[in-house]
PDB file of N, CA, C and O in Angstrom:
ATOM      1  N   MET A   1     114.219 107.355  89.081  1.00 74.00           N
ATOM      2  CA  MET A   1     114.217 106.445  90.201  1.00 74.00           C
ATOM      3  C   MET A   1     112.955 105.582  90.139  1.00 74.00           C
ATOM      4  O   MET A   1     111.857 106.081  89.955  1.00 74.00           O
ATOM      5  N   VAL A   2     113.145 104.304  90.275  1.00 83.00           N
ATOM      6  CA  VAL A   2     112.022 103.373  90.305  1.00 83.00           C
ATOM      7  C   VAL A   2     111.284 103.556  91.625  1.00 83.00           C
ATOM      8  O   VAL A   2     111.897 103.702  92.666  1.00 83.00           O
ATOM      9  N   ALA A   3     109.970 103.575  91.575  1.00 88.00           N
ATOM     10  CA  ALA A   3     109.161 103.702  92.777  1.00 88.00           C
ATOM     11  C   ALA A   3     108.215 102.518  92.871  1.00 88.00           C
ATOM     12  O   ALA A   3     107.801 101.948  91.861  1.00 88.00           O
ATOM     13  N   TYR A   4     107.872 102.157  94.086  1.00 91.00           N
ATOM     14  CA  TYR A   4     106.938 101.073  94.357  1.00 91.00           C
ATOM     15  C   TYR A   4     105.559 101.696  94.530  1.00 91.00           C
ATOM     16  O   TYR A   4     105.416 102.701  95.223  1.00 91.00           O
ATOM     17  N   TYR A   5     104.557 101.127  93.873  1.00 91.00           N
ATOM     18  CA  TYR A   5     103.199 101.670  93.937  1.00 91.00           C
ATOM     19  C   TYR A   5     102.243 100.648  94.510  1.00 91.00           C
ATOM     20  O   TYR A   5     102.393  99.443  94.307  1.00 91.00           O
ATOM     21  N   GLU A   6     101.236 101.141  95.197  1.00 92.00           N
ATOM     22  CA  GLU A   6     100.101 100.337  95.640  1.00 92.00           C
ATOM     23  C   GLU A   6      98.864 101.023  95.070  1.00 92.00           C
ATOM     24  O   GLU A   6      98.637 102.199  95.328  1.00 92.00           O
ATOM     25  N   ILE A   7      98.098 100.292  94.260  1.00 93.00           N
ATOM     26  CA  ILE A   7      96.929 100.847  93.582  1.00 93.00           C
ATOM     27  C   ILE A   7      95.715 100.030  94.004  1.00 93.00           C
ATOM     28  O   ILE A   7      95.686  98.812  93.799  1.00 93.00           O
ATOM     29  N   ARG A   8      94.728 100.684  94.587  1.00 93.00           N
ATOM     30  CA  ARG A   8      93.497 100.004  95.012  1.00 93.00           C
ATOM     31  C   ARG A   8      92.405 100.270  93.980  1.00 93.00           C
ATOM     32  O   ARG A   8      92.176 101.405  93.581  1.00 93.00           O
ATOM     33  N   VAL A   9      91.746  99.201  93.581  1.00 93.00           N
ATOM     34  CA  VAL A   9      90.724  99.260  92.547  1.00 93.00           C
ATOM     35  C   VAL A   9      89.466  98.589  93.076  1.00 93.00           C
ATOM     36  O   VAL A   9      89.545  97.532  93.712  1.00 93.00           O
ATOM     37  N   ALA A  10      88.316  99.181  92.829  1.00 93.00           N
ATOM     38  CA  ALA A  10      87.048  98.588  93.254  1.00 93.00           C
ATOM     39  C   ALA A  10      86.807  97.291  92.483  1.00 93.00           C
ATOM     40  O   ALA A  10      87.011  97.221  91.277  1.00 93.00           O
ATOM     41  N   GLY A  11      86.373  96.269  93.194  1.00 89.00           N
ATOM     42  CA  GLY A  11      86.006  95.009  92.559  1.00 89.00           C
ATOM     43  C   GLY A  11      87.202  94.165  92.148  1.00 89.00           C
ATOM     44  O   GLY A  11      88.334  94.440  92.500  1.00 89.00           O
ATOM     45  N   MET A  12      86.920  93.129  91.386  1.00 86.00           N
ATOM     46  CA  MET A  12      87.934  92.197  90.915  1.00 86.00           C
ATOM     47  C   MET A  12      88.372  92.588  89.508  1.00 86.00           C
ATOM     48  O   MET A  12      87.587  93.133  88.737  1.00 86.00           O
ATOM     49  N   LEU A  13      89.619  92.279  89.177  1.00 86.00           N
ATOM     50  CA  LEU A  13      90.156  92.578  87.856  1.00 86.00           C
ATOM     51  C   LEU A  13      90.511  91.293  87.128  1.00 86.00           C
ATOM     52  O   LEU A  13      90.991  90.344  87.740  1.00 86.00           O
ATOM     53  N   PRO A  14      90.337  91.260  85.798  1.00 86.00           N
ATOM     54  CA  PRO A  14      90.786  90.092  85.041  1.00 86.00           C
ATOM     55  C   PRO A  14      92.316  90.070  84.992  1.00 86.00           C
ATOM     56  O   PRO A  14      92.971  91.113  85.079  1.00 86.00           O
ATOM     57  N   SER A  15      92.900  88.906  84.866  1.00 83.00           N
ATOM     58  CA  SER A  15      94.357  88.767  84.863  1.00 83.00           C
ATOM     59  C   SER A  15      95.016  89.514  83.703  1.00 83.00           C
ATOM     60  O   SER A  15      96.177  89.897  83.796  1.00 83.00           O
ATOM     61  N   GLU A  16      94.280  89.748  82.621  1.00 87.00           N
ATOM     62  CA  GLU A  16      94.836  90.450  81.460  1.00 87.00           C
ATOM     63  C   GLU A  16      95.284  91.871  81.795  1.00 87.00           C
ATOM     64  O   GLU A  16      96.086  92.460  81.088  1.00 87.00           O
ATOM     65  N   VAL A  17      94.756  92.440  82.872  1.00 86.00           N
ATOM     66  CA  VAL A  17      95.123  93.801  83.257  1.00 86.00           C
ATOM     67  C   VAL A  17      96.624  93.894  83.521  1.00 86.00           C
ATOM     68  O   VAL A  17      97.256  94.891  83.229  1.00 86.00           O
ATOM     69  N   LEU A  18      97.212  92.835  84.062  1.00 85.00           N
ATOM     70  CA  LEU A  18      98.627  92.857  84.413  1.00 85.00           C
ATOM     71  C   LEU A  18      99.553  92.475  83.267  1.00 85.00           C
ATOM     72  O   LEU A  18     100.773  92.490  83.430  1.00 85.00           O
ATOM     73  N   GLN A  19      98.998  92.155  82.091  1.00 86.00           N
ATOM     74  CA  GLN A  19      99.815  91.812  80.936  1.00 86.00           C
ATOM     75  C   GLN A  19     100.768  92.965  80.643  1.00 86.00           C
ATOM     76  O   GLN A  19     100.373  94.123  80.624  1.00 86.00           O
ATOM     77  N   ASP A  20     102.036  92.667  80.420  1.00 82.00           N
ATOM     78  CA  ASP A  20     103.106  93.627  80.149  1.00 82.00           C
ATOM     79  C   ASP A  20     103.557  94.381  81.389  1.00 82.00           C
ATOM     80  O   ASP A  20     104.441  95.226  81.308  1.00 82.00           O
ATOM     81  N   PHE A  21     102.952  94.137  82.534  1.00 85.00           N
ATOM     82  CA  PHE A  21     103.360  94.750  83.796  1.00 85.00           C
ATOM     83  C   PHE A  21     103.667  93.614  84.777  1.00 85.00           C
ATOM     84  O   PHE A  21     103.102  93.521  85.858  1.00 85.00           O
ATOM     85  N   GLU A  22     104.598  92.726  84.388  1.00 84.00           N
ATOM     86  CA  GLU A  22     104.853  91.499  85.128  1.00 84.00           C
ATOM     87  C   GLU A  22     105.425  91.714  86.528  1.00 84.00           C
ATOM     88  O   GLU A  22     105.359  90.820  87.361  1.00 84.00           O
ATOM     89  N   LEU A  23     105.963  92.885  86.834  1.00 87.00           N
ATOM     90  CA  LEU A  23     106.475  93.136  88.184  1.00 87.00           C
ATOM     91  C   LEU A  23     105.367  93.526  89.160  1.00 87.00           C
ATOM     92  O   LEU A  23     105.581  93.544  90.366  1.00 87.00           O
ATOM     93  N   LEU A  24     104.174  93.830  88.642  1.00 90.00           N
ATOM     94  CA  LEU A  24     103.039  94.136  89.512  1.00 90.00           C
ATOM     95  C   LEU A  24     102.340  92.834  89.888  1.00 90.00           C
ATOM     96  O   LEU A  24     102.306  91.886  89.116  1.00 90.00           O
ATOM     97  N   SER A  25     101.772  92.809  91.061  1.00 89.00           N
ATOM     98  CA  SER A  25     100.988  91.651  91.470  1.00 89.00           C
ATOM     99  C   SER A  25      99.657  92.131  92.019  1.00 89.00           C
ATOM    100  O   SER A  25      99.509  93.290  92.396  1.00 89.00           O
ATOM    101  N   ALA A  26      98.687  91.237  92.041  1.00 89.00           N
ATOM    102  CA  ALA A  26      97.339  91.573  92.503  1.00 89.00           C
ATOM    103  C   ALA A  26      96.992  90.716  93.711  1.00 89.00           C
ATOM    104  O   ALA A  26      97.293  89.528  93.751  1.00 89.00           O
ATOM    105  N   ALA A  27      96.359  91.353  94.695  1.00 88.00           N
ATOM    106  CA  ALA A  27      95.899  90.655  95.888  1.00 88.00           C
ATOM    107  C   ALA A  27      94.425  90.984  96.072  1.00 88.00           C
ATOM    108  O   ALA A  27      94.084  92.061  96.554  1.00 88.00           O
ATOM    109  N   PRO A  28      93.543  90.088  95.649  1.00 81.00           N
ATOM    110  CA  PRO A  28      92.111  90.356  95.805  1.00 81.00           C
ATOM    111  C   PRO A  28      91.721  90.491  97.279  1.00 81.00           C
ATOM    112  O   PRO A  28      92.188  89.743  98.128  1.00 81.00           O
ATOM    113  N   ALA A  29      90.915  91.475  97.566  1.00 79.00           N
ATOM    114  CA  ALA A  29      90.360  91.703  98.898  1.00 79.00           C
ATOM    115  C   ALA A  29      88.836  91.582  98.760  1.00 79.00           C
ATOM    116  O   ALA A  29      88.331  91.484  97.646  1.00 79.00           O
ATOM    117  N   PRO A  30      88.091  91.598  99.862  1.00 81.00           N
ATOM    118  CA  PRO A  30      86.648  91.370  99.768  1.00 81.00           C
ATOM    119  C   PRO A  30      85.910  92.242  98.747  1.00 81.00           C
ATOM    120  O   PRO A  30      85.088  91.740  97.998  1.00 81.00           O
ATOM    121  N   VAL A  31      86.185  93.524  98.686  1.00 86.00           N
ATOM    122  CA  VAL A  31      85.455  94.391  97.754  1.00 86.00           C
ATOM    123  C   VAL A  31      86.377  95.185  96.847  1.00 86.00           C
ATOM    124  O   VAL A  31      85.948  96.111  96.177  1.00 86.00           O
ATOM    125  N   GLU A  32      87.664  94.838  96.849  1.00 90.00           N
ATOM    126  CA  GLU A  32      88.604  95.568  96.007  1.00 90.00           C
ATOM    127  C   GLU A  32      89.788  94.682  95.662  1.00 90.00           C
ATOM    128  O   GLU A  32      89.954  93.607  96.228  1.00 90.00           O
ATOM    129  N   THR A  33      90.583  95.130  94.729  1.00 90.00           N
ATOM    130  CA  THR A  33      91.830  94.465  94.378  1.00 90.00           C
ATOM    131  C   THR A  33      92.960  95.430  94.677  1.00 90.00           C
ATOM    132  O   THR A  33      92.889  96.605  94.315  1.00 90.00           O
ATOM    133  N   VAL A  34      93.994  94.933  95.342  1.00 92.00           N
ATOM    134  CA  VAL A  34      95.157  95.758  95.643  1.00 92.00           C
ATOM    135  C   VAL A  34      96.297  95.304  94.743  1.00 92.00           C
ATOM    136  O   VAL A  34      96.725  94.150  94.798  1.00 92.00           O
ATOM    137  N   LEU A  35      96.747  96.189  93.886  1.00 93.00           N
ATOM    138  CA  LEU A  35      97.863  95.917  92.986  1.00 93.00           C
ATOM    139  C   LEU A  35      99.092  96.554  93.596  1.00 93.00           C
ATOM    140  O   LEU A  35      99.020  97.679  94.097  1.00 93.00           O
ATOM    141  N   HIS A  36     100.218  95.868  93.544  1.00 92.00           N
ATOM    142  CA  HIS A  36     101.422  96.471  94.093  1.00 92.00           C
ATOM    143  C   HIS A  36     102.642  95.979  93.350  1.00 92.00           C
ATOM    144  O   HIS A  36     102.673  94.863  92.848  1.00 92.00           O
ATOM    145  N   GLY A  37     103.627  96.866  93.264  1.00 93.00           N
ATOM    146  CA  GLY A  37     104.872  96.521  92.614  1.00 93.00           C
ATOM    147  C   GLY A  37     105.568  97.753  92.071  1.00 93.00           C
ATOM    148  O   GLY A  37     105.037  98.859  92.129  1.00 93.00           O
ATOM    149  N   PRO A  38     106.779  97.557  91.550  1.00 94.00           N
ATOM    150  CA  PRO A  38     107.557  98.682  91.045  1.00 94.00           C
ATOM    151  C   PRO A  38     107.158  99.071  89.629  1.00 94.00           C
ATOM    152  O   PRO A  38     106.788  98.227  88.816  1.00 94.00           O
ATOM    153  N   LEU A  39     107.242 100.349  89.347  1.00 94.00           N
ATOM    154  CA  LEU A  39     107.081 100.882  87.991  1.00 94.00           C
ATOM    155  C   LEU A  39     108.267 101.816  87.764  1.00 94.00           C
ATOM    156  O   LEU A  39     108.634 102.588  88.653  1.00 94.00           O
ATOM    157  N   PRO A  40     108.885 101.767  86.583  1.00 92.00           N
ATOM    158  CA  PRO A  40     110.135 102.493  86.366  1.00 92.00           C
ATOM    159  C   PRO A  40     110.027 104.013  86.336  1.00 92.00           C
ATOM    160  O   PRO A  40     110.975 104.699  86.664  1.00 92.00           O
ATOM    161  N   ASP A  41     108.855 104.534  85.942  1.00 92.00           N
ATOM    162  CA  ASP A  41     108.742 105.983  85.838  1.00 92.00           C
ATOM    163  C   ASP A  41     107.272 106.388  85.722  1.00 92.00           C
ATOM    164  O   ASP A  41     106.376 105.545  85.727  1.00 92.00           O
ATOM    165  N   GLN A  42     107.036 107.694  85.642  1.00 92.00           N
ATOM    166  CA  GLN A  42     105.671 108.217  85.553  1.00 92.00           C
ATOM    167  C   GLN A  42     104.972 107.771  84.274  1.00 92.00           C
ATOM    168  O   GLN A  42     103.759 107.575  84.264  1.00 92.00           O
ATOM    169  N   ALA A  43     105.731 107.600  83.196  1.00 94.00           N
ATOM    170  CA  ALA A  43     105.132 107.138  81.935  1.00 94.00           C
ATOM    171  C   ALA A  43     104.554 105.732  82.094  1.00 94.00           C
ATOM    172  O   ALA A  43     103.475 105.431  81.572  1.00 94.00           O
ATOM    173  N   ALA A  44     105.269 104.873  82.813  1.00 94.00           N
ATOM    174  CA  ALA A  44     104.771 103.515  83.048  1.00 94.00           C
ATOM    175  C   ALA A  44     103.523 103.548  83.920  1.00 94.00           C
ATOM    176  O   ALA A  44     102.573 102.799  83.680  1.00 94.00           O
ATOM    177  N   LEU A  45     103.514 104.420  84.927  1.00 94.00           N
ATOM    178  CA  LEU A  45     102.317 104.564  85.767  1.00 94.00           C
ATOM    179  C   LEU A  45     101.143 105.032  84.915  1.00 94.00           C
ATOM    180  O   LEU A  45     100.043 104.479  85.000  1.00 94.00           O
ATOM    181  N   ALA A  46     101.363 106.028  84.067  1.00 95.00           N
ATOM    182  CA  ALA A  46     100.292 106.539  83.202  1.00 95.00           C
ATOM    183  C   ALA A  46      99.788 105.453  82.254  1.00 95.00           C
ATOM    184  O   ALA A  46      98.576 105.330  82.030  1.00 95.00           O
ATOM    185  N   ALA A  47     100.699 104.647  81.722  1.00 95.00           N
ATOM    186  CA  ALA A  47     100.293 103.562  80.821  1.00 95.00           C
ATOM    187  C   ALA A  47      99.454 102.531  81.556  1.00 95.00           C
ATOM    188  O   ALA A  47      98.450 102.040  81.028  1.00 95.00           O
ATOM    189  N   PHE A  48      99.838 102.215  82.793  1.00 95.00           N
ATOM    190  CA  PHE A  48      99.066 101.238  83.554  1.00 95.00           C
ATOM    191  C   PHE A  48      97.704 101.796  83.938  1.00 95.00           C
ATOM    192  O   PHE A  48      96.692 101.097  83.862  1.00 95.00           O
ATOM    193  N   LEU A  49      97.644 103.052  84.325  1.00 95.00           N
ATOM    194  CA  LEU A  49      96.354 103.667  84.649  1.00 95.00           C
ATOM    195  C   LEU A  49      95.450 103.715  83.419  1.00 95.00           C
ATOM    196  O   LEU A  49      94.237 103.523  83.526  1.00 95.00           O
ATOM    197  N   ALA A  50      96.031 103.949  82.247  1.00 95.00           N
ATOM    198  CA  ALA A  50      95.243 103.925  81.005  1.00 95.00           C
ATOM    199  C   ALA A  50      94.687 102.526  80.756  1.00 95.00           C
ATOM    200  O   ALA A  50      93.538 102.369  80.340  1.00 95.00           O
ATOM    201  N   ARG A  51      95.495 101.511  81.051  1.00 94.00           N
ATOM    202  CA  ARG A  51      95.017 100.136  80.887  1.00 94.00           C
ATOM    203  C   ARG A  51      93.849  99.867  81.834  1.00 94.00           C
ATOM    204  O   ARG A  51      92.840  99.266  81.449  1.00 94.00           O
ATOM    205  N   LEU A  52      93.972 100.306  83.090  1.00 94.00           N
ATOM    206  CA  LEU A  52      92.872 100.134  84.039  1.00 94.00           C
ATOM    207  C   LEU A  52      91.612 100.814  83.530  1.00 94.00           C
ATOM    208  O   LEU A  52      90.511 100.266  83.634  1.00 94.00           O
ATOM    209  N   GLU A  53      91.766 102.011  82.977  1.00 94.00           N
ATOM    210  CA  GLU A  53      90.616 102.733  82.420  1.00 94.00           C
ATOM    211  C   GLU A  53      89.995 101.959  81.267  1.00 94.00           C
ATOM    212  O   GLU A  53      88.770 101.862  81.160  1.00 94.00           O
ATOM    213  N   ASN A  54      90.820 101.371  80.397  1.00 93.00           N
ATOM    214  CA  ASN A  54      90.312 100.572  79.273  1.00 93.00           C
ATOM    215  C   ASN A  54      89.492  99.378  79.754  1.00 93.00           C
ATOM    216  O   ASN A  54      88.570  98.940  79.068  1.00 93.00           O
ATOM    217  N   PHE A  55      89.839  98.843  80.919  1.00 91.00           N
ATOM    218  CA  PHE A  55      89.095  97.715  81.481  1.00 91.00           C
ATOM    219  C   PHE A  55      87.901  98.183  82.310  1.00 91.00           C
ATOM    220  O   PHE A  55      87.193  97.383  82.901  1.00 91.00           O
ATOM    221  N   GLY A  56      87.696  99.494  82.398  1.00 92.00           N
ATOM    222  CA  GLY A  56      86.565 100.030  83.141  1.00 92.00           C
ATOM    223  C   GLY A  56      86.748  99.984  84.651  1.00 92.00           C
ATOM    224  O   GLY A  56      85.776 100.061  85.398  1.00 92.00           O
ATOM    225  N   ALA A  57      87.997  99.885  85.095  1.00 92.00           N
ATOM    226  CA  ALA A  57      88.266  99.795  86.534  1.00 92.00           C
ATOM    227  C   ALA A  57      88.091 101.148  87.207  1.00 92.00           C
ATOM    228  O   ALA A  57      88.423 102.188  86.643  1.00 92.00           O
ATOM    229  N   ASN A  58      87.570 101.118  88.409  1.00 93.00           N
ATOM    230  CA  ASN A  58      87.393 102.313  89.226  1.00 93.00           C
ATOM    231  C   ASN A  58      88.539 102.380  90.229  1.00 93.00           C
ATOM    232  O   ASN A  58      88.551 101.655  91.220  1.00 93.00           O
ATOM    233  N   VAL A  59      89.532 103.252  89.961  1.00 94.00           N
ATOM    234  CA  VAL A  59      90.682 103.382  90.855  1.00 94.00           C
ATOM    235  C   VAL A  59      90.251 104.145  92.105  1.00 94.00           C
ATOM    236  O   VAL A  59      89.715 105.242  92.022  1.00 94.00           O
ATOM    237  N   ILE A  60      90.502 103.543  93.259  1.00 93.00           N
ATOM    238  CA  ILE A  60      90.122 104.137  94.536  1.00 93.00           C
ATOM    239  C   ILE A  60      91.273 104.935  95.133  1.00 93.00           C
ATOM    240  O   ILE A  60      91.075 106.019  95.658  1.00 93.00           O
ATOM    241  N   GLU A  61      92.484 104.393  95.054  1.00 94.00           N
ATOM    242  CA  GLU A  61      93.622 105.029  95.717  1.00 94.00           C
ATOM    243  C   GLU A  61      94.918 104.606  95.039  1.00 94.00           C
ATOM    244  O   GLU A  61      95.051 103.466  94.593  1.00 94.00           O
ATOM    245  N   ILE A  62      95.869 105.534  94.975  1.00 95.00           N
ATOM    246  CA  ILE A  62      97.216 105.239  94.491  1.00 95.00           C
ATOM    247  C   ILE A  62      98.187 105.750  95.545  1.00 95.00           C
ATOM    248  O   ILE A  62      98.121 106.902  95.961  1.00 95.00           O
ATOM    249  N   ARG A  63      99.079 104.877  95.985  1.00 94.00           N
ATOM    250  CA  ARG A  63     100.110 105.268  96.951  1.00 94.00           C
ATOM    251  C   ARG A  63     101.472 105.000  96.330  1.00 94.00           C
ATOM    252  O   ARG A  63     101.673 103.970  95.700  1.00 94.00           O
ATOM    253  N   ARG A  64     102.381 105.933  96.508  1.00 93.00           N
ATOM    254  CA  ARG A  64     103.735 105.799  95.971  1.00 93.00           C
ATOM    255  C   ARG A  64     104.724 105.740  97.122  1.00 93.00           C
ATOM    256  O   ARG A  64     104.660 106.527  98.052  1.00 93.00           O
ATOM    257  N   PHE A  65     105.642 104.780  97.038  1.00 88.00           N
ATOM    258  CA  PHE A  65     106.688 104.617  98.031  1.00 88.00           C
ATOM    259  C   PHE A  65     108.028 104.739  97.316  1.00 88.00           C
ATOM    260  O   PHE A  65     108.191 104.215  96.225  1.00 88.00           O
ATOM    261  N   ARG A  66     108.981 105.385  97.921  1.00 76.00           N
ATOM    262  CA  ARG A  66     110.315 105.504  97.332  1.00 76.00           C
ATOM    263  C   ARG A  66     111.135 104.258  97.641  1.00 76.00           C
ATOM    264  O   ARG A  66     110.965 103.614  98.662  1.00 76.00           O
ATOM    265  N   GLU A  67     112.080 103.963  96.739  1.00 67.00           N
ATOM    266  CA  GLU A  67     112.981 102.830  96.926  1.00 67.00           C
ATOM    267  C   GLU A  67     113.937 103.123  98.067  1.00 67.00           C
ATOM    268  O   GLU A  67     114.430 104.236  98.208  1.00 67.00           O
ATOM    269  N   ARG A  68     114.179 102.128  98.889  1.00 50.00           N
ATOM    270  CA  ARG A  68     115.177 102.264  99.952  1.00 50.00           C
ATOM    271  C   ARG A  68     116.549 102.070  99.334  1.00 50.00           C
ATOM    272  O   ARG A  68     116.772 101.138  98.577  1.00 50.00           O
ATOM    273  N   ARG A  69     117.479 102.914  99.677  1.00 46.00           N
ATOM    274  CA  ARG A  69     118.828 102.847  99.113  1.00 46.00           C
ATOM    275  C   ARG A  69     119.595 101.653  99.651  1.00 46.00           C
ATOM    276  O   ARG A  69     119.424 101.244 100.783  1.00 46.00           O
ATOM    277  N   GLY A  70     120.476 101.121  98.788  1.00 43.00           N
ATOM    278  CA  GLY A  70     121.401 100.084  99.217  1.00 43.00           C
ATOM    279  C   GLY A  70     120.801  98.712  99.365  1.00 43.00           C
ATOM    280  O   GLY A  70     121.447  97.822  99.872  1.00 43.00           O
ATOM    281  N   GLN A  71     119.583  98.519  98.909  1.00 39.00           N
ATOM    282  CA  GLN A  71     118.976  97.204  99.002  1.00 39.00           C
ATOM    283  C   GLN A  71     118.545  96.759  97.629  1.00 39.00           C
ATOM    284  O   GLN A  71     118.106  97.547  96.813  1.00 39.00           O
ATOM    285  N   SER A  72     118.691  95.482  97.372  1.00 43.00           N
ATOM    286  CA  SER A  72     118.229  94.921  96.109  1.00 43.00           C
ATOM    287  C   SER A  72     117.719  93.528  96.395  1.00 43.00           C
ATOM    288  O   SER A  72     117.902  92.991  97.473  1.00 43.00           O
ATOM    289  N   GLY A  73     117.109  92.942  95.396  1.00 40.00           N
ATOM    290  CA  GLY A  73     116.580  91.598  95.584  1.00 40.00           C
ATOM    291  C   GLY A  73     115.549  91.304  94.537  1.00 40.00           C
ATOM    292  O   GLY A  73     115.251  92.123  93.684  1.00 40.00           O
ATOM    293  N   GLY A  74     114.989  90.113  94.604  1.00 39.00           N
ATOM    294  CA  GLY A  74     114.000  89.689  93.625  1.00 39.00           C
ATOM    295  C   GLY A  74     112.614  90.153  93.988  1.00 39.00           C
ATOM    296  O   GLY A  74     112.386  90.820  94.985  1.00 39.00           O
ATOM    297  N   ARG A  75     111.683  89.741  93.189  1.00 38.00           N
ATOM    298  CA  ARG A  75     110.291  90.137  93.359  1.00 38.00           C
ATOM    299  C   ARG A  75     109.726  89.664  94.691  1.00 38.00           C
ATOM    300  O   ARG A  75     108.908  90.331  95.290  1.00 38.00           O
ATOM    301  N   SER A  76     110.170  88.510  95.172  1.00 35.00           N
ATOM    302  CA  SER A  76     109.576  87.930  96.375  1.00 35.00           C
ATOM    303  C   SER A  76     109.779  88.781  97.613  1.00 35.00           C
ATOM    304  O   SER A  76     108.989  88.709  98.541  1.00 35.00           O
ATOM    305  N   ASP A  77     110.834  89.609  97.652  1.00 35.00           N
ATOM    306  CA  ASP A  77     111.048  90.425  98.831  1.00 35.00           C
ATOM    307  C   ASP A  77     110.814  91.907  98.560  1.00 35.00           C
ATOM    308  O   ASP A  77     111.305  92.765  99.275  1.00 35.00           O
ATOM    309  N   ALA A  78     110.011  92.215  97.557  1.00 36.00           N
ATOM    310  CA  ALA A  78     109.791  93.604  97.151  1.00 36.00           C
ATOM    311  C   ALA A  78     109.213  94.440  98.282  1.00 36.00           C
ATOM    312  O   ALA A  78     109.623  95.570  98.480  1.00 36.00           O
ATOM    313  N   ARG A  79     108.299  93.915  99.065  1.00 36.00           N
ATOM    314  CA  ARG A  79     107.684  94.717 100.132  1.00 36.00           C
ATOM    315  C   ARG A  79     108.725  95.093 101.178  1.00 36.00           C
ATOM    316  O   ARG A  79     108.656  96.153 101.746  1.00 36.00           O
ATOM    317  N   ALA A  80     109.704  94.240 101.425  1.00 33.00           N
ATOM    318  CA  ALA A  80     110.732  94.555 102.413  1.00 33.00           C
ATOM    319  C   ALA A  80     111.685  95.629 101.906  1.00 33.00           C
ATOM    320  O   ALA A  80     112.357  96.278 102.687  1.00 33.00           O
ATOM    321  N   ARG A  81     111.753  95.813 100.602  1.00 33.00           N
ATOM    322  CA  ARG A  81     112.705  96.767 100.019  1.00 33.00           C
ATOM    323  C   ARG A  81     112.154  98.162  99.899  1.00 33.00           C
ATOM    324  O   ARG A  81     112.875  99.075  99.541  1.00 33.00           O
ATOM    325  N   TRP A  82     110.916  98.382 100.170  1.00 33.00           N
ATOM    326  CA  TRP A  82     110.297  99.683  99.918  1.00 33.00           C
ATOM    327  C   TRP A  82     109.800 100.290 101.222  1.00 33.00           C
ATOM    328  O   TRP A  82     109.370  99.589 102.116  1.00 33.00           O
ATOM    329  N   GLY A  83     109.842 101.610 101.291  1.00 35.00           N
ATOM    330  CA  GLY A  83     109.382 102.295 102.496  1.00 35.00           C
ATOM    331  C   GLY A  83     107.900 102.600 102.423  1.00 35.00           C
ATOM    332  O   GLY A  83     107.289 102.508 101.374  1.00 35.00           O
ATOM    333  N   GLY A  84     107.324 102.988 103.519  1.00 35.00           N
ATOM    334  CA  GLY A  84     105.927 103.354 103.452  1.00 35.00           C
ATOM    335  C   GLY A  84     105.304 103.702 104.731  1.00 35.00           C
ATOM    336  O   GLY A  84     105.523 103.396 105.798  1.00 35.00           O
TER     337      GLY A  84
END
């Protein structure tokens, strides 16, 4: 089951961090970056966390939300499709 993740990282991240993870998006905040979007499985989450580690990012928090049943749509309405 695909799950929606929100990952908080200290400081700003270069755009290259999201390379190959095009369904994730970044929202810079004053002292952190909030990444959010769907990842297909635990292996994809582990791969993305490894990428963050390679960039020297300090992960503050990871939140996982389950997909709501019976709803679909594009990337633009992803937040409306996930519980939390």
